[in-house]
mmCIF file of C-alpha atoms and ligand atoms in Angstrom:
data_model
loop_
_atom_site.group_PDB
_atom_site.id
_atom_site.type_symbol
_atom_site.label_atom_id
_atom_site.label_comp_id
_atom_site.label_asym_id
_atom_site.label_seq_id
_atom_site.Cartn_x
_atom_site.Cartn_y
_atom_site.Cartn_z
ATOM 1 C CA MET A 1431 19.281 -2.597 6.867
ATOM 2 C CA SER A 1432 22.261 -0.301 6.127
ATOM 3 C CA LYS A 1433 22.174 2.074 3.128
ATOM 4 C CA THR A 1434 25.358 4.588 2.035
ATOM 5 C CA ILE A 1435 24.496 8.080 0.777
ATOM 6 C CA ALA A 1436 26.694 10.493 -1.286
ATOM 7 C CA VAL A 1437 27.368 13.609 1.196
ATOM 8 C CA ILE A 1438 28.544 16.604 -0.347
ATOM 9 C CA PRO A 1439 29.639 19.220 2.415
ATOM 10 C CA GLY A 1440 29.567 21.918 0.164
ATOM 11 C CA ASP A 1441 30.855 25.444 0.173
ATOM 12 C CA GLY A 1442 30.589 28.800 3.079
ATOM 13 C CA ILE A 1443 28.017 27.159 5.811
ATOM 14 C CA GLY A 1444 27.743 23.982 3.919
ATOM 15 C CA PRO A 1445 29.782 21.815 6.196
ATOM 16 C CA GLU A 1446 28.604 23.612 9.532
ATOM 17 C CA ILE A 1447 25.019 22.807 8.421
ATOM 18 C CA MET A 1448 26.348 18.963 7.027
ATOM 19 C CA THR A 1449 28.010 18.273 10.638
ATOM 20 C CA ALA A 1450 25.171 19.189 12.715
ATOM 21 C CA THR A 1451 22.636 17.405 10.228
ATOM 22 C CA LEU A 1452 24.888 14.495 10.246
ATOM 23 C CA ARG A 1453 24.956 14.401 13.973
ATOM 24 C CA VAL A 1454 20.802 14.640 14.557
ATOM 25 C CA LEU A 1455 20.538 11.405 11.709
ATOM 26 C CA ASP A 1456 23.057 9.089 13.617
ATOM 27 C CA ALA A 1457 20.981 9.885 16.783
ATOM 28 C CA LEU A 1458 17.990 8.928 14.769
ATOM 29 C CA ASP A 1459 19.223 5.687 14.160
ATOM 30 C CA CYS A 1460 18.314 5.000 10.484
ATOM 31 C CA GLY A 1461 21.581 2.782 9.339
ATOM 32 C CA LEU A 1462 23.051 5.222 6.974
ATOM 33 C CA SER A 1463 26.771 5.123 5.966
ATOM 34 C CA TYR A 1464 28.312 8.790 4.283
ATOM 35 C CA ASP A 1465 30.346 8.350 1.412
ATOM 36 C CA PHE A 1466 32.136 12.024 1.137
ATOM 37 C CA VAL A 1467 32.416 13.429 -2.330
ATOM 38 C CA ASP A 1468 33.664 16.702 -2.856
ATOM 39 C CA ALA A 1469 31.872 19.482 -5.202
ATOM 40 C CA GLY A 1470 32.235 22.981 -5.395
ATOM 41 C CA MET A 1471 35.192 25.625 -4.412
ATOM 42 C CA VAL A 1472 36.712 22.876 -2.255
ATOM 43 C CA ALA A 1473 36.921 20.195 -5.430
ATOM 44 C CA LEU A 1474 38.204 23.069 -7.573
ATOM 45 C CA GLU A 1475 40.700 23.947 -5.066
ATOM 46 C CA LYS A 1476 41.625 19.927 -4.610
ATOM 47 C CA HIS A 1477 40.942 18.614 -8.142
ATOM 48 C CA GLY A 1478 40.942 21.701 -10.651
ATOM 49 C CA ASP A 1479 37.315 21.010 -10.984
ATOM 50 C CA LEU A 1480 33.952 21.965 -9.368
ATOM 51 C CA LEU A 1481 32.482 18.997 -10.336
ATOM 52 C CA PRO A 1482 34.948 15.977 -10.514
ATOM 53 C CA LYS A 1483 34.083 12.756 -12.412
ATOM 54 C CA ALA A 1484 34.384 10.731 -9.277
ATOM 55 C CA THR A 1485 31.756 12.642 -7.369
ATOM 56 C CA LEU A 1486 29.398 11.677 -10.416
ATOM 57 C CA ASP A 1487 30.082 8.354 -10.446
ATOM 58 C CA ARG A 1488 29.763 7.768 -6.382
ATOM 59 C CA ILE A 1489 26.242 9.785 -6.562
ATOM 60 C CA ALA A 1490 25.339 7.646 -9.656
ATOM 61 C CA GLU A 1491 26.676 4.188 -7.574
ATOM 62 C CA HIS A 1492 24.484 5.304 -4.369
ATOM 63 C CA LYS A 1493 21.463 6.910 -6.112
ATOM 64 C CA VAL A 1494 20.933 9.586 -3.235
ATOM 65 C CA ALA A 1495 22.812 12.419 -2.305
ATOM 66 C CA LEU A 1496 22.172 15.062 0.507
ATOM 67 C CA LYS A 1497 24.351 18.103 -0.352
ATOM 68 C CA GLY A 1498 25.322 21.586 1.099
ATOM 69 C CA PRO A 1499 24.744 24.218 -0.603
ATOM 70 C CA LEU A 1500 27.519 25.164 -3.397
ATOM 71 C CA THR A 1501 29.297 28.557 -4.471
ATOM 72 C CA THR A 1502 29.470 28.892 -8.384
ATOM 73 C CA PRO A 1503 32.088 31.220 -8.784
ATOM 74 C CA ILE A 1504 30.944 34.571 -10.545
ATOM 75 C CA GLY A 1505 32.697 35.021 -14.464
ATOM 76 C CA GLY A 1506 35.250 32.309 -15.491
ATOM 77 C CA GLY A 1507 32.665 31.073 -17.367
ATOM 78 C CA PHE A 1508 31.985 28.201 -14.842
ATOM 79 C CA THR A 1509 28.210 26.738 -15.340
ATOM 80 C CA SER A 1510 26.055 26.191 -12.310
ATOM 81 C CA VAL A 1511 26.991 23.163 -10.495
ATOM 82 C CA ASN A 1512 23.240 22.656 -9.092
ATOM 83 C CA VAL A 1513 22.137 23.023 -12.828
ATOM 84 C CA THR A 1514 24.860 20.768 -14.199
ATOM 85 C CA LEU A 1515 24.053 17.692 -11.447
ATOM 86 C CA ARG A 1516 20.037 18.354 -12.221
ATOM 87 C CA ARG A 1517 21.097 17.661 -15.913
ATOM 88 C CA HIS A 1518 23.544 14.994 -15.582
ATOM 89 C CA PHE A 1519 21.282 12.697 -13.387
ATOM 90 C CA ASP A 1520 17.779 13.979 -15.199
ATOM 91 C CA LEU A 1521 16.566 15.017 -11.914
ATOM 92 C CA TYR A 1522 13.118 15.991 -13.602
ATOM 93 C CA ALA A 1523 11.409 16.996 -10.266
ATOM 94 C CA ASN A 1524 12.260 19.871 -7.675
ATOM 95 C CA VAL A 1525 10.251 19.293 -4.975
ATOM 96 C CA ARG A 1526 9.871 21.969 -2.463
ATOM 97 C CA PRO A 1527 7.484 21.865 0.634
ATOM 98 C CA ALA A 1528 7.013 25.112 2.489
ATOM 99 C CA VAL A 1529 5.352 24.580 6.077
ATOM 100 C CA SER A 1530 4.798 26.452 8.690
ATOM 101 C CA PHE A 1531 7.235 26.161 12.042
ATOM 102 C CA PRO A 1532 6.383 27.741 15.699
ATOM 103 C CA GLY A 1533 7.671 30.867 16.561
ATOM 104 C CA THR A 1534 8.972 31.981 13.146
ATOM 105 C CA ARG A 1535 8.292 35.555 12.351
ATOM 106 C CA SER A 1536 6.050 35.313 9.302
ATOM 107 C CA ARG A 1537 2.457 36.632 7.980
ATOM 108 C CA TYR A 1538 0.172 33.304 8.086
ATOM 109 C CA GLU A 1539 0.587 30.394 10.203
ATOM 110 C CA ASN A 1540 -0.251 27.086 9.506
ATOM 111 C CA ILE A 1541 0.586 26.654 5.883
ATOM 112 C CA ASP A 1542 1.641 23.537 4.076
ATOM 113 C CA ILE A 1543 2.003 23.969 0.481
ATOM 114 C CA ILE A 1544 3.869 21.652 -1.906
ATOM 115 C CA THR A 1545 5.373 23.002 -4.632
ATOM 116 C CA VAL A 1546 6.367 20.486 -7.756
ATOM 117 C CA ARG A 1547 8.649 22.587 -10.248
ATOM 118 C CA GLU A 1548 10.001 20.902 -13.433
ATOM 119 C CA ASN A 1549 13.394 21.267 -13.171
ATOM 120 C CA THR A 1550 15.158 20.388 -16.955
ATOM 121 C CA GLU A 1551 12.988 22.076 -19.530
ATOM 122 C CA GLY A 1552 11.180 25.696 -20.130
ATOM 123 C CA ALA A 1553 12.939 29.027 -20.192
ATOM 124 C CA TYR A 1554 16.267 27.387 -18.269
ATOM 125 C CA ARG A 1555 17.891 25.778 -21.178
ATOM 126 C CA SER A 1556 21.396 27.696 -21.585
ATOM 127 C CA GLU A 1557 20.735 26.874 -25.625
ATOM 128 C CA GLY A 1558 17.855 28.908 -26.241
ATOM 129 C CA GLN A 1559 19.833 31.840 -25.276
ATOM 130 C CA THR A 1560 21.532 34.048 -27.437
ATOM 131 C CA LEU A 1561 22.814 37.492 -27.969
ATOM 132 C CA SER A 1562 23.074 39.368 -31.259
ATOM 133 C CA GLU A 1563 26.813 40.226 -32.579
ATOM 134 C CA ASP A 1564 25.863 43.772 -31.940
ATOM 135 C CA GLY A 1565 24.054 43.324 -28.501
ATOM 136 C CA GLU A 1566 20.521 44.760 -29.423
ATOM 137 C CA ILE A 1567 18.868 41.521 -29.345
ATOM 138 C CA ALA A 1568 18.318 38.985 -26.517
ATOM 139 C CA GLU A 1569 16.211 36.267 -27.188
ATOM 140 C CA SER A 1570 15.476 33.357 -25.061
ATOM 141 C CA VAL A 1571 13.805 30.616 -25.906
ATOM 142 C CA ALA A 1572 11.292 28.465 -23.631
ATOM 143 C CA ARG A 1573 10.792 24.337 -24.734
ATOM 144 C CA ASN A 1574 8.471 22.403 -22.909
ATOM 145 C CA THR A 1575 7.605 18.711 -24.421
ATOM 146 C CA ARG A 1576 4.944 16.562 -24.027
ATOM 147 C CA LYS A 1577 6.890 14.084 -22.188
ATOM 148 C CA GLY A 1578 8.754 16.360 -19.448
ATOM 149 C CA SER A 1579 5.081 18.143 -18.682
ATOM 150 C CA SER A 1580 3.563 14.772 -18.463
ATOM 151 C CA ARG A 1581 6.546 13.045 -16.137
ATOM 152 C CA ILE A 1582 6.222 16.463 -13.725
ATOM 153 C CA VAL A 1583 2.301 16.490 -13.305
ATOM 154 C CA ARG A 1584 2.404 12.844 -12.768
ATOM 155 C CA TYR A 1585 4.428 13.392 -10.337
ATOM 156 C CA ALA A 1586 2.739 15.879 -8.736
ATOM 157 C CA PHE A 1587 -0.683 13.593 -8.592
ATOM 158 C CA GLU A 1588 1.440 10.587 -7.342
ATOM 159 C CA LEU A 1589 2.958 12.612 -4.460
ATOM 160 C CA ALA A 1590 -0.420 13.552 -3.592
ATOM 161 C CA VAL A 1591 -1.931 10.494 -3.699
ATOM 162 C CA LYS A 1592 0.659 8.838 -1.364
ATOM 163 C CA LYS A 1593 0.805 11.830 0.574
ATOM 164 C CA GLY A 1594 -2.975 12.317 0.941
ATOM 165 C CA ARG A 1595 -3.261 15.696 -0.194
ATOM 166 C CA LYS A 1596 -6.332 16.594 -1.412
ATOM 167 C CA LYS A 1597 -5.981 19.356 -4.688
ATOM 168 C CA VAL A 1598 -3.443 19.765 -7.481
ATOM 169 C CA THR A 1599 -3.118 22.949 -8.602
ATOM 170 C CA ALA A 1600 -1.408 23.455 -12.227
ATOM 171 C CA VAL A 1601 -0.213 26.974 -12.675
ATOM 172 C CA HIS A 1602 0.549 28.283 -16.267
ATOM 173 C CA LYS A 1603 0.284 31.131 -18.490
ATOM 174 C CA ALA A 1604 -0.935 29.418 -21.078
ATOM 175 C CA ASN A 1605 -3.123 32.860 -22.295
ATOM 176 C CA ILE A 1606 -0.067 34.446 -23.466
ATOM 177 C CA LEU A 1607 2.538 31.909 -24.085
ATOM 178 C CA LYS A 1608 0.100 29.647 -26.077
ATOM 179 C CA THR A 1609 2.539 27.247 -27.301
ATOM 180 C CA SER A 1610 4.780 26.122 -24.327
ATOM 181 C CA SER A 1611 2.752 27.133 -21.538
ATOM 182 C CA GLY A 1612 -0.494 25.803 -23.503
ATOM 183 C CA LEU A 1613 1.435 22.353 -24.136
ATOM 184 C CA PHE A 1614 1.665 22.239 -20.415
ATOM 185 C CA LEU A 1615 -1.492 22.727 -19.406
ATOM 186 C CA ASN A 1616 -3.210 20.588 -21.949
ATOM 187 C CA VAL A 1617 -1.281 17.958 -20.666
ATOM 188 C CA ALA A 1618 -2.039 18.639 -16.986
ATOM 189 C CA ARG A 1619 -5.948 18.631 -18.084
ATOM 190 C CA GLU A 1620 -5.381 15.116 -19.691
ATOM 191 C CA ILE A 1621 -3.336 13.483 -16.588
ATOM 192 C CA ALA A 1622 -5.809 15.431 -13.907
ATOM 193 C CA ARG A 1623 -9.070 12.860 -15.592
ATOM 194 C CA GLU A 1624 -6.697 9.728 -14.430
ATOM 195 C CA TYR A 1625 -6.887 11.113 -10.793
ATOM 196 C CA PRO A 1626 -10.580 11.916 -10.158
ATOM 197 C CA GLN A 1627 -10.202 11.466 -6.083
ATOM 198 C CA ILE A 1628 -7.972 14.500 -6.195
ATOM 199 C CA GLU A 1629 -9.324 18.140 -6.979
ATOM 200 C CA PHE A 1630 -7.538 19.749 -9.677
ATOM 201 C CA ASN A 1631 -7.687 23.265 -10.741
ATOM 202 C CA GLU A 1632 -5.891 25.413 -12.892
ATOM 203 C CA MET A 1633 -4.630 29.116 -12.491
ATOM 204 C CA ILE A 1634 -2.472 31.923 -14.366
ATOM 205 C CA VAL A 1635 0.729 32.431 -12.657
ATOM 206 C CA ASP A 1636 0.205 36.427 -11.806
ATOM 207 C CA ASN A 1637 -3.039 35.404 -10.213
ATOM 208 C CA THR A 1638 -1.290 32.667 -8.386
ATOM 209 C CA CYS A 1639 0.991 35.054 -6.863
ATOM 210 C CA MET A 1640 -1.495 37.526 -5.710
ATOM 211 C CA GLN A 1641 -3.806 34.709 -4.432
ATOM 212 C CA LEU A 1642 -1.042 32.827 -2.651
ATOM 213 C CA VAL A 1643 -0.337 36.695 -0.738
ATOM 214 C CA MET A 1644 -4.218 37.063 -0.108
ATOM 215 C CA ASN A 1645 -5.358 33.257 0.921
ATOM 216 C CA PRO A 1646 -2.419 30.996 0.848
ATOM 217 C CA TYR A 1647 -4.572 28.432 2.566
ATOM 218 C CA GLN A 1648 -6.570 27.491 -0.906
ATOM 219 C CA PHE A 1649 -3.356 25.438 -2.343
ATOM 220 C CA ASP A 1650 -2.298 22.420 -1.576
ATOM 221 C CA VAL A 1651 -0.107 20.676 -4.272
ATOM 222 C CA ILE A 1652 0.986 23.212 -7.106
ATOM 223 C CA VAL A 1653 2.536 21.983 -10.229
ATOM 224 C CA THR A 1654 4.144 24.302 -12.546
ATOM 225 C CA THR A 1655 7.138 24.800 -15.129
ATOM 226 C CA ASN A 1656 10.850 25.352 -14.497
ATOM 227 C CA LEU A 1657 10.626 29.620 -14.277
ATOM 228 C CA PHE A 1658 7.360 29.988 -12.476
ATOM 229 C CA GLY A 1659 8.234 27.127 -9.969
ATOM 230 C CA ASP A 1660 11.492 28.881 -9.138
ATOM 231 C CA ILE A 1661 9.976 31.922 -8.942
ATOM 232 C CA LEU A 1662 6.663 30.264 -6.771
ATOM 233 C CA SER A 1663 8.624 28.310 -4.216
ATOM 234 C CA ASP A 1664 10.446 31.212 -2.927
ATOM 235 C CA LEU A 1665 6.898 33.351 -2.786
ATOM 236 C CA CYS A 1666 5.933 29.959 -0.605
ATOM 237 C CA ALA A 1667 8.985 29.902 1.376
ATOM 238 C CA GLY A 1668 8.867 33.877 2.253
ATOM 239 C CA LEU A 1669 5.219 32.838 3.505
ATOM 240 C CA VAL A 1670 6.434 30.943 6.456
ATOM 241 C CA GLY A 1671 9.465 32.830 7.050
ATOM 242 C CA GLY A 1672 12.168 32.513 4.617
ATOM 243 C CA LEU A 1673 14.830 30.316 3.674
ATOM 244 C CA GLY A 1674 16.233 29.030 6.478
ATOM 245 C CA LEU A 1675 13.111 26.445 7.036
ATOM 246 C CA ALA A 1676 12.895 25.333 2.973
ATOM 247 C CA PRO A 1677 14.069 22.135 1.719
ATOM 248 C CA GLY A 1678 14.510 21.390 -1.887
ATOM 249 C CA ASP A 1679 14.188 17.724 -3.697
ATOM 250 C CA ASN A 1680 15.589 16.936 -6.768
ATOM 251 C CA ILE A 1681 14.526 14.030 -7.720
ATOM 252 C CA GLY A 1682 14.859 11.481 -10.971
ATOM 253 C CA GLU A 1683 14.453 8.080 -12.062
ATOM 254 C CA GLY A 1684 17.906 7.148 -11.557
ATOM 255 C CA ALA A 1685 18.973 9.038 -8.575
ATOM 256 C CA ALA A 1686 17.761 12.263 -6.139
ATOM 257 C CA ILE A 1687 19.502 14.709 -4.676
ATOM 258 C CA PHE A 1688 18.284 16.619 -1.315
ATOM 259 C CA GLU A 1689 19.240 19.999 -0.483
ATOM 260 C CA ALA A 1690 18.773 23.300 1.535
ATOM 261 C CA VAL A 1691 17.040 25.650 -0.458
ATOM 262 C CA HIS A 1692 19.368 28.541 0.485
ATOM 263 C CA GLY A 1693 22.959 29.373 -0.755
ATOM 264 C CA SER A 1694 26.457 29.144 0.794
ATOM 265 C CA ALA A 1695 25.740 32.357 2.887
ATOM 266 C CA PRO A 1696 29.057 33.447 3.107
ATOM 267 C CA ASP A 1697 28.086 36.520 4.884
ATOM 268 C CA ILE A 1698 27.750 34.046 7.866
ATOM 269 C CA ALA A 1699 30.500 30.968 7.221
ATOM 270 C CA GLY A 1700 32.142 29.876 10.000
ATOM 271 C CA LYS A 1701 30.616 32.043 12.578
ATOM 272 C CA GLY A 1702 28.722 28.671 14.035
ATOM 273 C CA ILE A 1703 25.003 30.539 13.479
ATOM 274 C CA ALA A 1704 24.000 29.030 10.452
ATOM 275 C CA ASN A 1705 20.623 27.537 11.054
ATOM 276 C CA PRO A 1706 20.592 23.603 9.872
ATOM 277 C CA CYS A 1707 16.830 23.420 9.567
ATOM 278 C CA ALA A 1708 16.436 23.613 5.634
ATOM 279 C CA LEU A 1709 19.113 20.720 5.275
ATOM 280 C CA LEU A 1710 17.408 19.120 7.835
ATOM 281 C CA LEU A 1711 14.016 18.995 6.932
ATOM 282 C CA ALA A 1712 15.974 17.702 3.385
ATOM 283 C CA ALA A 1713 17.543 15.258 5.156
ATOM 284 C CA ALA A 1714 13.595 14.212 6.642
ATOM 285 C CA ASP A 1715 12.532 14.359 2.759
ATOM 286 C CA MET A 1716 15.054 11.792 2.048
ATOM 287 C CA LEU A 1717 14.423 9.797 4.755
ATOM 288 C CA ASP A 1718 11.001 9.723 2.881
ATOM 289 C CA HIS A 1719 12.276 8.749 -0.298
ATOM 290 C CA LEU A 1720 14.550 6.129 1.468
ATOM 291 C CA ASP A 1721 11.343 4.445 2.689
ATOM 292 C CA MET A 1722 11.999 5.440 6.300
ATOM 293 C CA VAL A 1723 8.788 7.701 6.686
ATOM 294 C CA ALA A 1724 8.587 7.189 10.622
ATOM 295 C CA LYS A 1725 11.747 8.384 10.854
ATOM 296 C CA GLY A 1726 11.499 11.553 8.670
ATOM 297 C CA ASP A 1727 8.256 12.117 10.879
ATOM 298 C CA ARG A 1728 10.025 12.118 13.764
ATOM 299 C CA LEU A 1729 12.654 13.829 12.947
ATOM 300 C CA ARG A 1730 10.378 16.930 11.689
ATOM 301 C CA GLN A 1731 8.478 16.553 15.233
ATOM 302 C CA ALA A 1732 11.841 16.858 16.816
ATOM 303 C CA ILE A 1733 12.458 20.266 14.685
ATOM 304 C CA ARG A 1734 9.073 21.410 15.249
ATOM 305 C CA ASP A 1735 8.903 20.932 19.542
ATOM 306 C CA THR A 1736 12.825 22.194 19.362
ATOM 307 C CA MET A 1737 11.283 25.561 18.090
ATOM 308 C CA THR A 1738 8.158 25.458 20.258
ATOM 309 C CA ASN A 1739 10.095 24.867 23.432
ATOM 310 C CA ASP A 1740 13.749 25.498 23.713
ATOM 311 C CA ARG A 1741 13.621 28.962 21.707
ATOM 312 C CA ASP A 1742 16.860 30.005 23.673
ATOM 313 C CA SER A 1743 18.721 27.289 21.594
ATOM 314 C CA VAL A 1744 17.747 28.213 18.020
ATOM 315 C CA THR A 1745 19.887 30.245 15.606
ATOM 316 C CA PRO A 1746 19.847 34.121 15.542
ATOM 317 C CA ASP A 1747 17.672 33.957 12.290
ATOM 318 C CA LEU A 1748 15.010 32.746 14.259
ATOM 319 C CA GLY A 1749 14.968 35.220 16.910
ATOM 320 C CA GLY A 1750 17.041 32.772 19.206
ATOM 321 C CA LYS A 1751 20.498 33.268 20.908
ATOM 322 C CA GLY A 1752 21.813 29.875 20.055
ATOM 323 C CA SER A 1753 24.227 28.636 17.425
ATOM 324 C CA THR A 1754 24.081 25.569 14.958
ATOM 325 C CA SER A 1755 25.657 23.482 17.138
ATOM 326 C CA SER A 1756 23.340 24.252 20.176
ATOM 327 C CA PHE A 1757 20.193 23.851 17.923
ATOM 328 C CA ALA A 1758 21.579 20.419 16.804
ATOM 329 C CA ASP A 1759 22.350 19.303 20.294
ATOM 330 C CA ALA A 1760 18.384 20.057 21.471
ATOM 331 C CA ILE A 1761 17.280 18.115 18.528
ATOM 332 C CA VAL A 1762 19.336 15.364 19.672
ATOM 333 C CA LYS A 1763 17.818 15.776 23.356
ATOM 334 C CA ARG A 1764 14.475 15.706 21.757
ATOM 335 C CA LEU A 1765 15.384 12.950 19.762
ATOM 336 C CA ALA A 1766 16.511 10.847 22.873
ATOM 337 C CA ALA A 1767 13.380 11.870 25.077
HETATM 338 P P1 NAD B 2900 21.994 33.020 0.363
HETATM 339 O O1 NAD B 2900 20.779 31.768 0.517
HETATM 340 O O2 NAD B 2900 23.397 32.021 0.608
HETATM 341 O O3 NAD B 2900 22.122 33.920 0.958
HETATM 342 C C1 NAD B 2900 21.033 34.858 1.081
HETATM 343 C C2 NAD B 2900 20.873 35.702 3.127
HETATM 344 O O4 NAD B 2900 20.313 34.453 3.747
HETATM 345 C C3 NAD B 2900 22.205 35.816 3.354
HETATM 346 O O5 NAD B 2900 21.829 36.887 4.540
HETATM 347 C C4 NAD B 2900 22.343 34.392 4.183
HETATM 348 O O6 NAD B 2900 23.332 34.458 5.852
HETATM 349 C C5 NAD B 2900 20.800 34.336 4.795
HETATM 350 N N1 NAD B 2900 21.066 32.452 5.244
HETATM 351 C C6 NAD B 2900 21.183 31.804 4.301
HETATM 352 N N2 NAD B 2900 20.911 30.585 4.633
HETATM 353 C C7 NAD B 2900 21.378 30.539 6.141
HETATM 354 C C8 NAD B 2900 21.157 30.074 7.119
HETATM 355 N N3 NAD B 2900 20.676 28.394 7.069
HETATM 356 N N4 NAD B 2900 20.970 29.892 8.378
HETATM 357 C C9 NAD B 2900 20.756 31.702 8.267
HETATM 358 N N5 NAD B 2900 20.904 32.669 7.502
HETATM 359 C C10 NAD B 2900 21.055 32.113 6.563
HETATM 360 O O7 NAD B 2900 22.102 33.426 -1.190
HETATM 361 P P2 NAD B 2900 23.345 34.425 -2.220
HETATM 362 O O8 NAD B 2900 24.294 35.070 -0.770
HETATM 363 O O9 NAD B 2900 22.533 35.303 -2.793
HETATM 364 O O10 NAD B 2900 24.399 33.157 -2.450
HETATM 365 C C11 NAD B 2900 25.714 32.948 -1.902
HETATM 366 C C12 NAD B 2900 26.322 31.673 -2.641
HETATM 367 O O11 NAD B 2900 25.390 30.540 -3.045
HETATM 368 C C13 NAD B 2900 26.385 31.945 -4.406
HETATM 369 O O12 NAD B 2900 27.598 31.656 -4.659
HETATM 370 C C14 NAD B 2900 25.031 31.912 -4.553
HETATM 371 O O13 NAD B 2900 25.394 31.012 -6.564
HETATM 372 C C15 NAD B 2900 24.997 30.195 -3.813
HETATM 373 N N6 NAD B 2900 23.794 29.349 -4.162
HETATM 374 C C16 NAD B 2900 23.975 27.763 -4.160
HETATM 375 C C17 NAD B 2900 22.675 27.203 -3.691
HETATM 376 C C18 NAD B 2900 22.648 26.082 -3.713
HETATM 377 O O14 NAD B 2900 23.757 25.194 -3.805
HETATM 378 N N7 NAD B 2900 21.557 25.050 -3.943
HETATM 379 C C19 NAD B 2900 21.689 28.267 -4.179
HETATM 380 C C20 NAD B 2900 21.725 29.358 -3.985
HETATM 381 C C21 NAD B 2900 22.928 30.042 -3.757
#
């Protein structure tokens, strides 16, 4: 079976880690073809637009995209390309797995937490943000809907069922944000009743931060609103050794975009030392999404084996002496073994 995906190489380290990732995907023999499309600084230079319509059309056509990090120029009134993509394709579920890998410097071992973040509502709506003319009063309106809360909570429970997970924790601040967070919590309680086989609990967001640091093993799947999910998923990435190992899946009804959580890392761009693992793990999640779960698992295992046994080949951020390409070469060798 052959499937074409849209590929956005991205800015900064994007092209380096994308080249490495596609080489590994080819070694997995997934039958994928790549349709390269422009977005970010490359697109601005070539087409005068950070996100050309042709790029949106091709993602819509293929329904699945693998995306490198994009730089949003500061100043000049540019809207983040990432936010625009999420809105355009209504990518309401942002799924961020945080899994421990061997040989990384981190506080805990054997962490395996999935954060499911609502990606389109809450405090992140630009329409709800105003500043008075005299600059004295800033307002930010969080807007959650029953529909938006229902679909994200349902997504989290369905993911838990599909992946054989045991527990879903709804994280909120309904004691203070009585309407926006209260609606989300009520909906979460309602939907939880439909999944008696999955344990459900609820936790206030500030306590969740402390509990994650004190005893992360009590968490399995976390579902929460946009802002809390943004913060908690980075906290979880920190628990397993940082952003170099954190994939982010943006899922909607009509399209899905898989990416690394980290940015374009301009400080190391062009040096050949960027860690390709976050994008590789996003590619593994993409294979799951394309019903190639065994291939996704094989890729995760090859990354794990490489990090355990081929320490010299891994990139400096993981304590190795290797490069982006030596890391990819070692993973390809493991896949061939
Ligand atoms: P960043 O994630 O690019 O970099 C933070 C630090 O982590 C840097 O020291 C960098 O060298 C390091 N780092 C990041 N990825 C790495 C990797 N794969 N291997 C080794 N080290 C890595 O964050 P930033 O510097 O705040 O942002 C840079 C640019 O990226 C900004 O323009 C920002 O808007 C953009 N950005 C894009 C996305 C995205 O496209 N999803 C996400 C975050 C930031």
